[in-house]
Amino acid sequence: MDIQLQSHPKADIVHVGISRIDAGCAIQFKDSVRALLDKLGDRVILDLGQVEFVDSSGLGAIVASMKILNGGGSQLELAALQPNVNKVFRLTRMDKVFVIHGSPAEALERRVS
Amino acid sequence: MCLASDPGLTFECIATHASIRCVLGRIVACLHSERLSTDRVSDVQIVLAEALNNIVLHSGCAPTDRITVTLKLRAGRLEVEILDCGNPMTEPLPRPCPLRPETLPVQELPEGRFGWLILHKLTQDIAHRRVGIHNLLSFSITAQ
């Protein structure tokens, strides 16, 4: 799975390079995030700019990733949600749970305590 | 043949996630060509993904079993019927649990139960009936 880690003084950015996080790859996505756990600091930005579609399984995998990172002492924030993806977060009220930024650059400029 | 014709348009896939991705791509292209708005096409893609993946995950269908999706445009609404040959669905249809995830600690956040919630929020007239050896799930979505 194309997931790239870019470390930055203010946060670690995880770029997701796939167009869908759905039932066909949700487990693989979660495992890929879990594999990064040892390399991540206390603030992680998941860049979803290339992800055009997330279904309920994909949403579950993102929530699971948040829980995994939280258990390891990291806070997961999201960036660059495409309209389809944003709609799924809104419908399930998960937009009230995650800190969501317009872009990774915006996330780096804004520190959320 | 077009969405507004009487039989509507029928799409087929088999009960695998890969086949569902493929048929969703065909349906989205079709809906764009029928000039549905981007927002409505998005709604249709989201609800069909939920309904079809639910069949793959929970119906007991074999990976070679066929799933049929029929779309018909009538009176400003897109009517959807999905036929599968899985086990009979639980009666009555599951009701979505209202979620207020923002009230929960992170470790207690739900990782599932989103599918029916999404389906109920974006569709109307959801119904299920058993037709011979098939499940027939139907619902409609505003097309405007």
XYZ file of C-alpha atoms in Angstrom:
257
model
C 0.000 0.000 0.000
C 1.347 3.412 -0.965
C 1.735 5.195 2.350
C 4.658 7.590 2.777
C 5.905 9.111 6.005
C 7.345 12.615 5.952
C 8.774 13.816 9.232
C 8.609 17.494 10.061
C 9.621 19.361 13.237
C 5.991 20.208 13.993
C 4.387 16.881 13.073
C 4.737 13.669 11.124
C 2.765 13.670 7.889
C 1.474 10.348 6.541
C 0.648 10.726 2.849
C -1.914 8.203 1.611
C -1.232 7.534 -2.079
C -4.316 5.529 -2.982
C -7.612 6.723 -4.422
C -9.910 4.619 -2.235
C -9.982 3.348 1.334
C -12.804 0.848 1.164
C -13.848 -2.637 2.226
C -11.312 -4.126 -0.187
C -8.283 -2.549 1.491
C -9.413 -1.344 4.940
C -7.480 -3.994 6.882
C -4.350 -3.445 4.804
C -4.614 0.304 5.423
C -4.906 -0.192 9.171
C -1.928 -2.585 9.178
C 0.140 -0.101 7.160
C -0.517 2.646 9.714
C 0.232 0.257 12.576
C 3.594 -0.587 10.932
C 4.582 3.082 11.155
C 3.803 3.359 14.850
C 7.408 3.182 16.107
C 8.465 5.995 13.758
C 5.767 8.478 14.721
C 5.930 11.384 17.147
C 3.176 12.827 19.278
C 1.365 14.561 16.404
C 0.450 12.818 13.148
C -1.287 14.368 10.133
C -2.965 11.896 7.775
C -2.917 13.502 4.329
C -5.990 12.211 2.463
C -5.609 14.563 -0.497
C -5.312 11.730 -3.016
C -8.171 9.701 -1.518
C -11.341 10.256 -3.526
C -13.568 7.742 -1.789
C -13.953 6.269 1.694
C -16.725 3.836 2.590
C -17.834 2.743 6.062
C -15.102 0.077 6.229
C -12.491 2.666 5.296
C -13.874 5.041 7.889
C -13.668 2.252 10.452
C -10.018 1.704 9.496
C -9.237 5.409 9.960
C -10.949 5.385 13.361
C -9.018 2.221 14.271
C -5.806 3.962 13.211
C -6.646 6.875 15.484
C -7.118 4.466 18.374
C -3.857 2.631 17.615
C -1.883 5.892 17.471
C -3.638 7.271 20.544
C -2.624 4.117 22.435
C 0.974 4.786 21.393
C 0.840 8.396 22.599
C 0.219 10.075 19.221
C -2.651 12.327 18.233
C -4.042 11.713 14.726
C -5.355 14.663 12.717
C -6.648 14.656 9.131
C -5.916 16.912 6.181
C -7.204 17.587 2.656
C -10.463 15.646 2.688
C -12.034 15.404 -0.771
C -15.789 16.191 -1.004
C -16.918 12.535 -1.087
C -14.737 11.711 1.891
C -15.831 14.782 3.821
C -19.469 13.775 3.266
C -18.955 10.369 4.910
C -17.277 11.994 7.912
C -20.144 14.505 8.177
C -22.913 11.868 7.893
C -21.402 9.837 10.713
C -20.453 12.872 12.832
C -16.828 11.763 12.734
C -16.059 15.303 11.595
C -16.781 16.225 15.233
C -14.185 13.733 16.477
C -11.193 14.400 14.237
C -9.288 17.637 13.907
C -9.547 18.277 10.165
C -7.314 20.689 8.240
C -7.671 22.007 4.702
C -4.188 20.819 3.756
C -1.039 19.372 5.345
C 0.601 22.807 5.085
C -2.316 24.372 6.960
C -2.042 21.652 9.589
C 1.620 22.460 10.132
C 0.797 26.128 10.650
C -1.927 25.394 13.182
C -1.167 23.631 16.408
C -4.236 22.155 18.054
C -3.880 21.315 21.703
C -31.568 2.488 -23.195
C -31.313 5.119 -20.474
C -32.111 5.578 -16.795
C -35.508 7.123 -17.567
C -36.657 4.150 -19.690
C -39.146 1.786 -18.120
C -36.818 -1.106 -17.305
C -34.072 1.326 -16.337
C -30.453 0.217 -16.537
C -29.091 -2.996 -15.105
C -25.522 -3.615 -13.937
C -24.053 -6.893 -12.786
C -21.097 -7.847 -10.665
C -19.987 -10.799 -8.603
C -19.723 -10.848 -4.821
C -16.134 -9.633 -4.450
C -14.811 -6.232 -3.394
C -12.847 -5.935 -6.667
C -15.917 -6.575 -8.775
C -17.909 -4.076 -6.724
C -15.250 -1.400 -7.286
C -15.487 -2.114 -10.987
C -19.289 -1.916 -11.191
C -19.330 1.263 -9.074
C -16.981 2.839 -11.619
C -19.342 1.873 -14.457
C -22.383 3.199 -12.601
C -20.685 6.502 -11.722
C -19.695 7.006 -15.376
C -23.261 6.241 -16.444
C -24.780 8.685 -13.954
C -22.421 11.444 -15.071
C -23.418 10.793 -18.697
C -27.071 11.072 -17.645
C -26.237 14.546 -16.264
C -26.922 13.879 -12.601
C -25.181 16.464 -10.448
C -21.785 15.623 -8.981
C -23.294 15.707 -5.496
C -26.056 13.222 -6.372
C -23.585 10.913 -8.110
C -21.505 11.037 -4.950
C -24.542 10.039 -2.852
C -25.339 7.128 -5.156
C -21.760 5.887 -5.108
C -21.634 6.048 -1.309
C -24.923 4.187 -0.728
C -24.267 1.554 -3.391
C -20.833 0.865 -1.938
C -22.424 0.330 1.483
C -25.204 -1.898 0.197
C -22.980 -4.000 -2.081
C -20.130 -4.431 0.389
C -22.685 -5.423 3.005
C -23.718 -8.268 0.709
C -20.112 -9.404 0.261
C -19.369 -9.224 3.986
C -22.586 -10.528 5.533
C -24.914 -12.286 3.082
C -23.073 -15.581 2.753
C -22.806 -15.152 -1.025
C -20.006 -17.113 -2.690
C -17.400 -14.998 -4.521
C -18.782 -16.263 -7.820
C -22.392 -15.354 -7.027
C -23.952 -12.687 -9.164
C -25.368 -9.391 -7.834
C -27.700 -7.320 -9.994
C -28.202 -3.563 -9.589
C -31.095 -1.878 -11.409
C -31.338 1.919 -11.588
C -34.400 3.742 -12.817
C -35.030 7.492 -12.960
C -38.635 8.390 -12.230
C -40.273 11.636 -11.087
C -37.004 13.197 -10.025
C -35.897 10.213 -8.013
C -33.401 7.474 -8.730
C -34.965 4.141 -7.812
C -32.473 1.425 -6.932
C -33.003 -2.334 -6.676
C -30.257 -4.750 -5.643
C -30.757 -8.482 -6.053
C -28.459 -11.071 -4.454
C -28.685 -14.780 -3.757
C -27.313 -14.689 -0.203
C -28.929 -15.877 2.975
C -32.231 -14.241 3.933
C -31.660 -10.886 5.593
C -32.555 -10.328 9.196
C -36.139 -9.148 9.494
C -36.824 -6.349 10.058
C -34.011 -4.406 8.450
C -31.434 -3.236 10.982
C -32.119 0.238 12.278
C -29.132 2.543 12.406
C -27.876 3.417 15.849
C -27.754 7.191 16.273
C -24.130 8.014 16.894
C -22.751 10.847 18.986
C -19.115 9.793 18.711
C -17.871 13.181 19.883
C -19.094 12.305 23.371
C -16.907 9.186 23.578
C -13.291 8.710 24.665
C -11.032 7.852 21.729
C -10.586 4.218 22.758
C -14.370 3.720 22.820
C -15.054 5.123 19.365
C -16.984 2.729 17.122
C -15.098 1.170 14.203
C -18.259 -0.125 12.547
C -22.051 0.277 12.405
C -21.649 3.168 9.980
C -23.065 1.446 6.895
C -26.773 1.375 7.747
C -26.515 4.869 9.227
C -25.152 6.212 5.949
C -27.742 4.268 3.940
C -30.633 5.637 6.000
C -29.342 9.205 5.899
C -28.921 9.349 2.113
C -31.916 7.311 0.928
C -35.656 7.017 1.327
C -38.141 4.156 1.016
C -35.679 1.450 2.082
C -37.333 -1.958 1.852
C -36.274 -5.561 1.711
C -38.141 -8.637 0.585
C -37.279 -12.195 -0.238
C -38.010 -13.146 -3.849
C -37.561 -16.892 -4.303
C -33.948 -17.589 -3.435
C -32.973 -13.913 -3.727
C -32.827 -10.880 -1.464
C -34.263 -7.753 -3.041
C -33.162 -4.502 -1.395
C -34.773 -1.338 -2.759
C -34.502 2.351 -1.966
C -34.630 5.696 -3.712
C -32.433 8.779 -3.785
C -33.361 12.261 -4.880
C -31.876 12.877 -8.312
C -32.085 16.701 -8.192
